[in-house]
Amino acid sequence: MKIKTISRSSDAYVPVRNTEESAIPRNLNPALHPFERAREYTKALTATKLERMFAQPFIGQLGKSHRDGVYTLAKNFKIVNRVASGSGDGVIKYWDLTSRDEIVSFKAHYGMVSGLCVTPSQKLLSCGDDKTIKMWNINNETMYGQNLTDDQETKVSSQGLVKTYLGEHSFKTIDHHRENDVFVTGGRRINLWDVNRKSPVSDLSWGADNIVSVKFNMSETSVIASTGSDNSIVLYDIRTNSPTQKVRTSMRSNALCWNPIEPFSFVSASEDHNCYLWDMRNLSRSSNIYKDHVSAVMDVDFSPTGQELVTGSYDKTIRIYETTKGHSRDIYHTKRMQHVFVTKFSMDSKYILSGSDDGNVRLWRSRASERSGVKSSRLKTRLHYDDKLKEKFAALPEVRRIARHRHLSQVIKSAQEIKRTELQSLKRREENERKHSKPGTVVTKPEKEKHIVGTVHKK
């Protein structure tokens, strides 16, 4: 018979000197720590609280504001800190985002500036209600940062004007090809233009009374998408100079934007308070629905990474969505900001620009608690560790409650309550109709297909 005894040497735990504490045996393997999950949960909760404490999304407005509402913005795809804005009084301003100062300003149109885009050759194209398209030189910084009189503004405008194109109707939107000297305009007709010619190269119109928005695909650059006042979304191919397919929705789409990473995906901003993600290979249903707004969505833009999108709404708020999710991860608003008509991501995806009808171009952080200063390696490691902890415990009630909490105005809360009641009433009515009908007579239509009236393919 063998007897096993516990053998313990006093040298392992008895201190050498009387002033020292006794050594406590510890297993340093983190997998065996009895309170590992509890400690990580506490750290995740603290990190979530700190994120909300340091959330300061609003940076400031750009320089001297417009005299009228800002209805269009244009990014420079080659220079990160440059952006152009156009207002309702026909003035175009070109901005430096680093200093938030105005580089140059043009009195471009009589009436509203309805479209802006920066060409690959670093020129600025603008269109307006005065039936003209104008090309501007934006590399002239001789008047940088100066307060100009009306006569000086006229002089700078005449110096900056490169070319004028005359149209037969007012223009509502414009976009330029990513590589070639070709641009497209929308209004009563949708026309394709060559930069070196005075008249349109081709007419791509297909059944819409008025074109609201038109965009070139960023990867498949020969594909164009447009939204019309007849609630339609149409795809065109400039290689064949013809439209290819059309989908008609229940309400009008105010804007659209192509995903810069996935050439087949685009998103549309609708009057029914939602945004819809589409796959151009199958327009019979939308891929995703982005909800939460309580008024018409006026503009939408993808981040350069293709992972997020930002929307601006008539309810005076800006919302940021992850592409794969249906509800916003953040909402931005201020007391002074009015109806938001245009929103854009910066080219480094760290900032958001918004234009509203109070005449201001505002600059926001895309991550409300993130700071753009130089970070030490230790701080970077800590922030990455906190992000992983928040992701791990995101579903727990306390962490989820703190992360989702946002301060909203009473107007938005009341509108959300009214909208929630209306949607519940509609669902209850549909359910009652289904219960009291013969089985199979009332067909349940999927949520992603309810807003679609029909699709047409061009033969």
mmCIF file of C-alpha atoms in Angstrom, residues 13-298:
data_model
loop_
_atom_site.group_PDB
_atom_site.id
_atom_site.type_symbol
_atom_site.label_atom_id
_atom_site.label_comp_id
_atom_site.label_asym_id
_atom_site.label_seq_id
_atom_site.Cartn_x
_atom_site.Cartn_y
_atom_site.Cartn_z
ATOM 1 C CA TYR A 13 6.863 30.567 1.541
ATOM 2 C CA VAL A 14 8.764 31.568 4.651
ATOM 3 C CA PRO A 15 10.334 35.019 4.184
ATOM 4 C CA VAL A 16 14.071 35.403 4.505
ATOM 5 C CA ARG A 17 13.749 38.499 6.705
ATOM 6 C CA ASN A 18 11.139 39.384 9.300
ATOM 7 C CA THR A 19 10.321 42.623 7.445
ATOM 8 C CA GLU A 20 9.169 40.781 4.300
ATOM 9 C CA GLU A 21 5.669 39.422 3.701
ATOM 10 C CA SER A 22 5.022 35.747 3.187
ATOM 11 C CA ALA A 23 5.060 34.665 -0.479
ATOM 12 C CA ILE A 24 1.657 33.595 -1.791
ATOM 13 C CA PRO A 25 1.694 30.900 -4.485
ATOM 14 C CA ARG A 26 0.034 32.156 -7.722
ATOM 15 C CA ASN A 27 -0.729 30.605 -11.068
ATOM 16 C CA LEU A 28 -0.098 33.314 -13.673
ATOM 17 C CA ASN A 29 -2.047 31.564 -16.408
ATOM 18 C CA PRO A 30 -4.957 33.993 -17.223
ATOM 19 C CA ALA A 31 -7.165 31.111 -18.373
ATOM 20 C CA LEU A 32 -7.221 29.797 -14.796
ATOM 21 C CA HIS A 33 -8.047 33.090 -13.119
ATOM 22 C CA PRO A 34 -11.357 32.620 -11.260
ATOM 23 C CA PHE A 35 -12.553 36.220 -11.772
ATOM 24 C CA GLU A 36 -11.299 36.900 -15.312
ATOM 25 C CA ARG A 37 -14.723 37.465 -16.880
ATOM 26 C CA ALA A 38 -15.912 39.663 -14.019
ATOM 27 C CA ARG A 39 -12.797 41.841 -14.258
ATOM 28 C CA GLU A 40 -13.129 42.152 -18.048
ATOM 29 C CA TYR A 41 -16.803 43.066 -17.734
ATOM 30 C CA THR A 42 -15.922 45.849 -15.282
ATOM 31 C CA LYS A 43 -13.257 47.143 -17.681
ATOM 32 C CA ALA A 44 -15.692 47.005 -20.616
ATOM 33 C CA LEU A 45 -18.318 48.907 -18.620
ATOM 34 C CA THR A 46 -15.767 51.568 -17.654
ATOM 35 C CA ALA A 47 -14.550 51.859 -21.275
ATOM 36 C CA THR A 48 -18.133 52.300 -22.499
ATOM 37 C CA LYS A 49 -18.805 55.016 -19.929
ATOM 38 C CA LEU A 50 -15.580 56.833 -20.854
ATOM 39 C CA GLU A 51 -16.487 56.653 -24.536
ATOM 40 C CA ARG A 52 -19.796 58.402 -23.865
ATOM 41 C CA MET A 53 -18.138 60.920 -21.539
ATOM 42 C CA PHE A 54 -15.604 61.964 -24.181
ATOM 43 C CA ALA A 55 -18.111 61.966 -27.057
ATOM 44 C CA GLN A 56 -17.793 65.414 -28.657
ATOM 45 C CA PRO A 57 -18.648 64.954 -32.331
ATOM 46 C CA PHE A 58 -18.987 68.601 -33.365
ATOM 47 C CA ILE A 59 -15.686 70.286 -34.304
ATOM 48 C CA GLY A 60 -16.908 73.572 -35.771
ATOM 49 C CA GLN A 61 -18.190 75.328 -38.861
ATOM 50 C CA LEU A 62 -16.092 76.232 -41.879
ATOM 51 C CA GLY A 63 -14.980 79.862 -41.931
ATOM 52 C CA LYS A 64 -17.380 82.580 -42.976
ATOM 53 C CA SER A 65 -20.751 80.961 -43.634
ATOM 54 C CA HIS A 66 -22.855 81.274 -46.778
ATOM 55 C CA ARG A 67 -25.553 83.928 -46.966
ATOM 56 C CA ASP A 68 -28.087 81.329 -48.088
ATOM 57 C CA GLY A 69 -28.620 77.628 -47.429
ATOM 58 C CA VAL A 70 -25.959 75.084 -48.430
ATOM 59 C CA TYR A 71 -27.502 72.569 -50.822
ATOM 60 C CA THR A 72 -24.493 70.852 -52.410
ATOM 61 C CA LEU A 73 -20.988 69.702 -51.424
ATOM 62 C CA ALA A 74 -18.171 68.220 -53.516
ATOM 63 C CA LYS A 75 -15.120 66.311 -52.315
ATOM 64 C CA ASN A 76 -11.717 66.480 -53.965
ATOM 65 C CA PHE A 77 -10.805 62.815 -54.431
ATOM 66 C CA LYS A 78 -7.073 63.575 -54.767
ATOM 67 C CA ILE A 79 -6.602 66.080 -51.925
ATOM 68 C CA VAL A 80 -7.921 65.038 -48.507
ATOM 69 C CA ASN A 81 -8.381 68.484 -46.932
ATOM 70 C CA ARG A 82 -10.226 70.208 -49.793
ATOM 71 C CA VAL A 83 -13.986 70.503 -50.263
ATOM 72 C CA ALA A 84 -16.330 72.763 -52.260
ATOM 73 C CA SER A 85 -19.769 74.007 -51.245
ATOM 74 C CA GLY A 86 -22.588 75.672 -53.178
ATOM 75 C CA SER A 87 -25.460 77.724 -51.801
ATOM 76 C CA GLY A 88 -28.891 78.950 -52.770
ATOM 77 C CA ASP A 89 -27.650 82.427 -53.745
ATOM 78 C CA GLY A 90 -25.375 81.073 -56.508
ATOM 79 C CA VAL A 91 -22.073 81.342 -54.586
ATOM 80 C CA ILE A 92 -19.425 78.595 -54.609
ATOM 81 C CA LYS A 93 -16.770 78.394 -51.899
ATOM 82 C CA TYR A 94 -13.660 76.213 -51.916
ATOM 83 C CA TRP A 95 -12.442 75.311 -48.412
ATOM 84 C CA ASP A 96 -9.288 74.196 -46.647
ATOM 85 C CA LEU A 97 -10.419 71.736 -43.960
ATOM 86 C CA THR A 98 -7.157 71.927 -41.989
ATOM 87 C CA SER A 99 -7.503 75.627 -41.207
ATOM 88 C CA ARG A 100 -11.283 75.716 -41.861
ATOM 89 C CA ASP A 101 -10.704 78.816 -44.026
ATOM 90 C CA GLU A 102 -12.099 79.750 -47.406
ATOM 91 C CA ILE A 103 -9.552 79.440 -50.220
ATOM 92 C CA VAL A 104 -11.537 81.066 -52.996
ATOM 93 C CA SER A 105 -15.140 82.093 -53.654
ATOM 94 C CA PHE A 106 -17.061 82.541 -56.922
ATOM 95 C CA LYS A 107 -20.382 84.167 -57.741
ATOM 96 C CA ALA A 108 -21.163 81.330 -60.072
ATOM 97 C CA HIS A 109 -24.871 81.299 -60.977
ATOM 98 C CA TYR A 110 -28.033 83.371 -60.943
ATOM 99 C CA GLY A 111 -30.190 81.312 -58.622
ATOM 100 C CA MET A 112 -29.337 78.161 -56.724
ATOM 101 C CA VAL A 113 -26.185 76.073 -57.242
ATOM 102 C CA SER A 114 -27.763 72.662 -57.701
ATOM 103 C CA GLY A 115 -24.694 70.536 -58.483
ATOM 104 C CA LEU A 116 -20.931 70.470 -57.869
ATOM 105 C CA CYS A 117 -18.092 68.068 -58.666
ATOM 106 C CA VAL A 118 -14.283 68.188 -58.798
ATOM 107 C CA THR A 119 -12.711 66.806 -61.976
ATOM 108 C CA PRO A 120 -9.586 64.592 -62.074
ATOM 109 C CA SER A 121 -7.711 67.555 -63.629
ATOM 110 C CA GLN A 122 -8.433 69.649 -60.490
ATOM 111 C CA LYS A 123 -11.136 71.809 -62.009
ATOM 112 C CA LEU A 124 -14.538 72.465 -60.457
ATOM 113 C CA LEU A 125 -17.765 71.881 -62.397
ATOM 114 C CA SER A 126 -20.958 73.581 -61.241
ATOM 115 C CA CYS A 127 -24.510 73.680 -62.555
ATOM 116 C CA GLY A 128 -27.525 75.715 -61.573
ATOM 117 C CA ASP A 129 -31.057 76.840 -62.260
ATOM 118 C CA ASP A 130 -29.823 79.420 -64.814
ATOM 119 C CA LYS A 131 -29.377 76.679 -67.491
ATOM 120 C CA THR A 132 -25.573 76.887 -67.435
ATOM 121 C CA ILE A 133 -22.689 74.575 -66.533
ATOM 122 C CA LYS A 134 -19.438 76.301 -65.594
ATOM 123 C CA MET A 135 -15.895 75.053 -65.155
ATOM 124 C CA TRP A 136 -13.711 76.828 -62.586
ATOM 125 C CA ASN A 137 -10.001 76.935 -61.828
ATOM 126 C CA ILE A 138 -9.627 76.181 -58.104
ATOM 127 C CA ASN A 139 -5.828 76.191 -57.922
ATOM 128 C CA ASN A 140 -5.694 80.003 -57.855
ATOM 129 C CA GLU A 141 -5.095 80.916 -54.207
ATOM 130 C CA THR A 142 -4.109 84.574 -54.706
ATOM 131 C CA MET A 143 -7.164 85.745 -52.751
ATOM 132 C CA TYR A 144 -6.709 83.187 -49.962
ATOM 133 C CA GLY A 145 -8.356 84.151 -46.686
ATOM 134 C CA GLN A 146 -9.317 87.689 -47.717
ATOM 135 C CA ASN A 147 -12.647 89.448 -47.171
ATOM 136 C CA LEU A 148 -13.722 90.555 -50.650
ATOM 137 C CA THR A 149 -16.153 93.198 -51.773
ATOM 138 C CA ASP A 150 -18.779 92.474 -54.416
ATOM 139 C CA ASP A 151 -16.578 94.009 -57.157
ATOM 140 C CA GLN A 152 -13.590 91.915 -56.072
ATOM 141 C CA GLU A 153 -15.763 88.753 -56.010
ATOM 142 C CA THR A 154 -16.863 89.496 -59.576
ATOM 143 C CA LYS A 155 -13.211 89.975 -60.599
ATOM 144 C CA VAL A 156 -12.112 86.708 -58.955
ATOM 145 C CA SER A 157 -15.062 84.904 -60.574
ATOM 146 C CA SER A 158 -14.068 86.175 -64.020
ATOM 147 C CA GLN A 159 -10.447 85.117 -63.432
ATOM 148 C CA GLY A 160 -11.425 81.662 -62.174
ATOM 149 C CA LEU A 161 -13.973 80.875 -64.909
ATOM 150 C CA VAL A 162 -12.495 78.502 -67.490
ATOM 151 C CA LYS A 163 -15.467 77.480 -69.649
ATOM 152 C CA THR A 164 -19.248 77.791 -69.834
ATOM 153 C CA TYR A 165 -21.674 75.229 -71.267
ATOM 154 C CA LEU A 166 -25.191 76.322 -72.166
ATOM 155 C CA GLY A 167 -28.161 73.974 -71.757
ATOM 156 C CA GLU A 168 -31.778 73.954 -72.865
ATOM 157 C CA HIS A 169 -33.155 73.503 -69.352
ATOM 158 C CA SER A 170 -32.158 74.046 -65.722
ATOM 159 C CA PHE A 171 -29.826 71.452 -64.186
ATOM 160 C CA LYS A 172 -30.420 69.651 -60.890
ATOM 161 C CA THR A 173 -27.329 67.460 -60.532
ATOM 162 C CA ILE A 174 -23.896 66.821 -62.061
ATOM 163 C CA ASP A 175 -21.145 64.208 -61.734
ATOM 164 C CA HIS A 176 -17.809 63.605 -63.468
ATOM 165 C CA HIS A 177 -16.161 60.417 -64.722
ATOM 166 C CA ARG A 178 -13.346 59.229 -62.455
ATOM 167 C CA GLU A 179 -10.778 59.096 -65.306
ATOM 168 C CA ASN A 180 -12.056 60.385 -68.650
ATOM 169 C CA ASP A 181 -13.037 63.937 -69.657
ATOM 170 C CA VAL A 182 -16.728 63.066 -69.519
ATOM 171 C CA PHE A 183 -19.457 64.285 -67.184
ATOM 172 C CA VAL A 184 -23.176 63.713 -66.841
ATOM 173 C CA THR A 185 -25.938 66.151 -65.896
ATOM 174 C CA GLY A 186 -29.519 65.664 -64.787
ATOM 175 C CA GLY A 187 -32.534 67.922 -65.046
ATOM 176 C CA ARG A 188 -35.442 67.653 -67.424
ATOM 177 C CA ARG A 189 -33.177 65.288 -69.394
ATOM 178 C CA ILE A 190 -30.111 63.249 -68.474
ATOM 179 C CA ASN A 191 -27.241 64.187 -70.797
ATOM 180 C CA LEU A 192 -23.701 62.963 -71.292
ATOM 181 C CA TRP A 193 -21.133 65.697 -72.026
ATOM 182 C CA ASP A 194 -17.575 65.842 -73.288
ATOM 183 C CA VAL A 195 -15.448 68.485 -71.571
ATOM 184 C CA ASN A 196 -14.060 69.641 -74.943
ATOM 185 C CA ARG A 197 -17.463 70.046 -76.628
ATOM 186 C CA LYS A 198 -20.114 72.729 -76.140
ATOM 187 C CA SER A 199 -23.140 70.469 -76.590
ATOM 188 C CA PRO A 200 -24.159 67.101 -75.068
ATOM 189 C CA VAL A 201 -22.715 63.956 -76.596
ATOM 190 C CA SER A 202 -25.825 61.849 -75.972
ATOM 191 C CA ASP A 203 -29.236 61.830 -74.327
ATOM 192 C CA LEU A 204 -29.833 58.899 -71.936
ATOM 193 C CA SER A 205 -33.346 59.817 -70.758
ATOM 194 C CA TRP A 206 -35.847 57.031 -70.081
ATOM 195 C CA GLY A 207 -39.245 58.124 -68.860
ATOM 196 C CA ALA A 208 -38.583 60.462 -65.905
ATOM 197 C CA ASP A 209 -40.066 63.952 -65.734
ATOM 198 C CA ASN A 210 -37.084 65.298 -63.815
ATOM 199 C CA ILE A 211 -33.747 63.786 -62.767
ATOM 200 C CA VAL A 212 -33.063 64.394 -59.073
ATOM 201 C CA SER A 213 -29.629 62.784 -58.659
ATOM 202 C CA VAL A 214 -27.081 61.110 -60.940
ATOM 203 C CA LYS A 215 -23.799 59.352 -60.056
ATOM 204 C CA PHE A 216 -20.982 57.557 -61.876
ATOM 205 C CA ASN A 217 -19.901 54.203 -60.491
ATOM 206 C CA MET A 218 -16.453 54.586 -58.927
ATOM 207 C CA SER A 219 -15.090 51.206 -60.038
ATOM 208 C CA GLU A 220 -17.213 50.188 -63.024
ATOM 209 C CA THR A 221 -16.828 53.711 -64.390
ATOM 210 C CA SER A 222 -19.020 53.191 -67.443
ATOM 211 C CA VAL A 223 -22.120 52.597 -65.287
ATOM 212 C CA ILE A 224 -24.366 55.478 -64.177
ATOM 213 C CA ALA A 225 -27.295 55.473 -61.750
ATOM 214 C CA SER A 226 -29.983 58.139 -61.491
ATOM 215 C CA THR A 227 -33.086 58.877 -59.437
ATOM 216 C CA GLY A 228 -36.120 60.585 -60.942
ATOM 217 C CA SER A 229 -39.201 62.478 -59.841
ATOM 218 C CA ASP A 230 -41.351 59.564 -61.043
ATOM 219 C CA ASN A 231 -40.010 57.472 -58.079
ATOM 220 C CA SER A 232 -37.656 55.561 -60.354
ATOM 221 C CA ILE A 233 -34.027 54.458 -60.070
ATOM 222 C CA VAL A 234 -32.423 53.845 -63.474
ATOM 223 C CA LEU A 235 -29.079 52.302 -64.436
ATOM 224 C CA TYR A 236 -27.274 53.340 -67.634
ATOM 225 C CA ASP A 237 -24.266 52.096 -69.580
ATOM 226 C CA ILE A 238 -22.318 54.776 -71.485
ATOM 227 C CA ARG A 239 -20.613 52.121 -73.631
ATOM 228 C CA THR A 240 -23.933 51.499 -75.366
ATOM 229 C CA ASN A 241 -25.338 55.008 -74.698
ATOM 230 C CA SER A 242 -28.551 53.535 -73.334
ATOM 231 C CA PRO A 243 -30.345 52.702 -70.069
ATOM 232 C CA THR A 244 -30.225 49.074 -68.949
ATOM 233 C CA GLN A 245 -32.775 48.603 -66.118
ATOM 234 C CA LYS A 246 -35.208 50.521 -63.968
ATOM 235 C CA VAL A 247 -36.880 49.988 -60.616
ATOM 236 C CA ARG A 248 -39.842 52.041 -59.423
ATOM 237 C CA THR A 249 -40.431 52.547 -55.704
ATOM 238 C CA SER A 250 -43.423 53.722 -53.705
ATOM 239 C CA MET A 251 -41.830 57.096 -52.893
ATOM 240 C CA ARG A 252 -39.202 59.323 -54.474
ATOM 241 C CA SER A 253 -35.469 58.873 -53.891
ATOM 242 C CA ASN A 254 -33.701 62.165 -53.176
ATOM 243 C CA ALA A 255 -30.099 60.974 -53.586
ATOM 244 C CA LEU A 256 -27.940 57.933 -54.191
ATOM 245 C CA CYS A 257 -24.317 56.908 -53.734
ATOM 246 C CA TRP A 258 -22.210 53.999 -55.026
ATOM 247 C CA ASN A 259 -20.179 51.847 -52.664
ATOM 248 C CA PRO A 260 -16.494 52.610 -53.453
ATOM 249 C CA ILE A 261 -15.405 49.073 -52.483
ATOM 250 C CA GLU A 262 -18.267 46.952 -53.915
ATOM 251 C CA PRO A 263 -18.959 48.134 -57.490
ATOM 252 C CA PHE A 264 -22.368 46.430 -57.633
ATOM 253 C CA SER A 265 -23.816 48.068 -54.484
ATOM 254 C CA PHE A 266 -25.401 51.474 -54.106
ATOM 255 C CA VAL A 267 -27.664 53.151 -51.550
ATOM 256 C CA SER A 268 -30.622 55.477 -52.110
ATOM 257 C CA ALA A 269 -32.133 58.072 -49.755
ATOM 258 C CA SER A 270 -35.920 57.988 -49.843
ATOM 259 C CA GLU A 271 -38.792 60.263 -48.908
ATOM 260 C CA ASP A 272 -40.273 57.504 -46.724
ATOM 261 C CA HIS A 273 -37.664 58.235 -43.964
ATOM 262 C CA ASN A 274 -35.511 55.227 -44.916
ATOM 263 C CA CYS A 275 -32.403 54.467 -46.963
ATOM 264 C CA TYR A 276 -32.180 51.341 -49.095
ATOM 265 C CA LEU A 277 -29.131 49.313 -50.090
ATOM 266 C CA TRP A 278 -29.369 47.864 -53.614
ATOM 267 C CA ASP A 279 -27.518 45.235 -55.603
ATOM 268 C CA MET A 280 -27.611 46.207 -59.277
ATOM 269 C CA ARG A 281 -27.576 42.507 -60.236
ATOM 270 C CA ASN A 282 -30.994 42.055 -58.613
ATOM 271 C CA LEU A 283 -33.218 45.120 -58.280
ATOM 272 C CA SER A 284 -36.338 43.117 -57.399
ATOM 273 C CA ARG A 285 -35.551 43.570 -53.699
ATOM 274 C CA SER A 286 -33.287 45.785 -51.610
ATOM 275 C CA SER A 287 -30.354 44.231 -49.765
ATOM 276 C CA ASN A 288 -30.829 46.236 -46.569
ATOM 277 C CA ILE A 289 -33.017 48.959 -45.048
ATOM 278 C CA TYR A 290 -31.598 51.749 -42.901
ATOM 279 C CA LYS A 291 -34.221 53.103 -40.529
ATOM 280 C CA ASP A 292 -34.497 55.564 -37.582
ATOM 281 C CA HIS A 293 -35.077 58.922 -39.327
ATOM 282 C CA VAL A 294 -38.423 60.603 -38.668
ATOM 283 C CA SER A 295 -38.510 62.733 -41.827
ATOM 284 C CA ALA A 296 -37.372 62.543 -45.447
ATOM 285 C CA VAL A 297 -33.720 61.592 -46.010
ATOM 286 C CA MET A 298 -32.174 64.285 -48.210
#
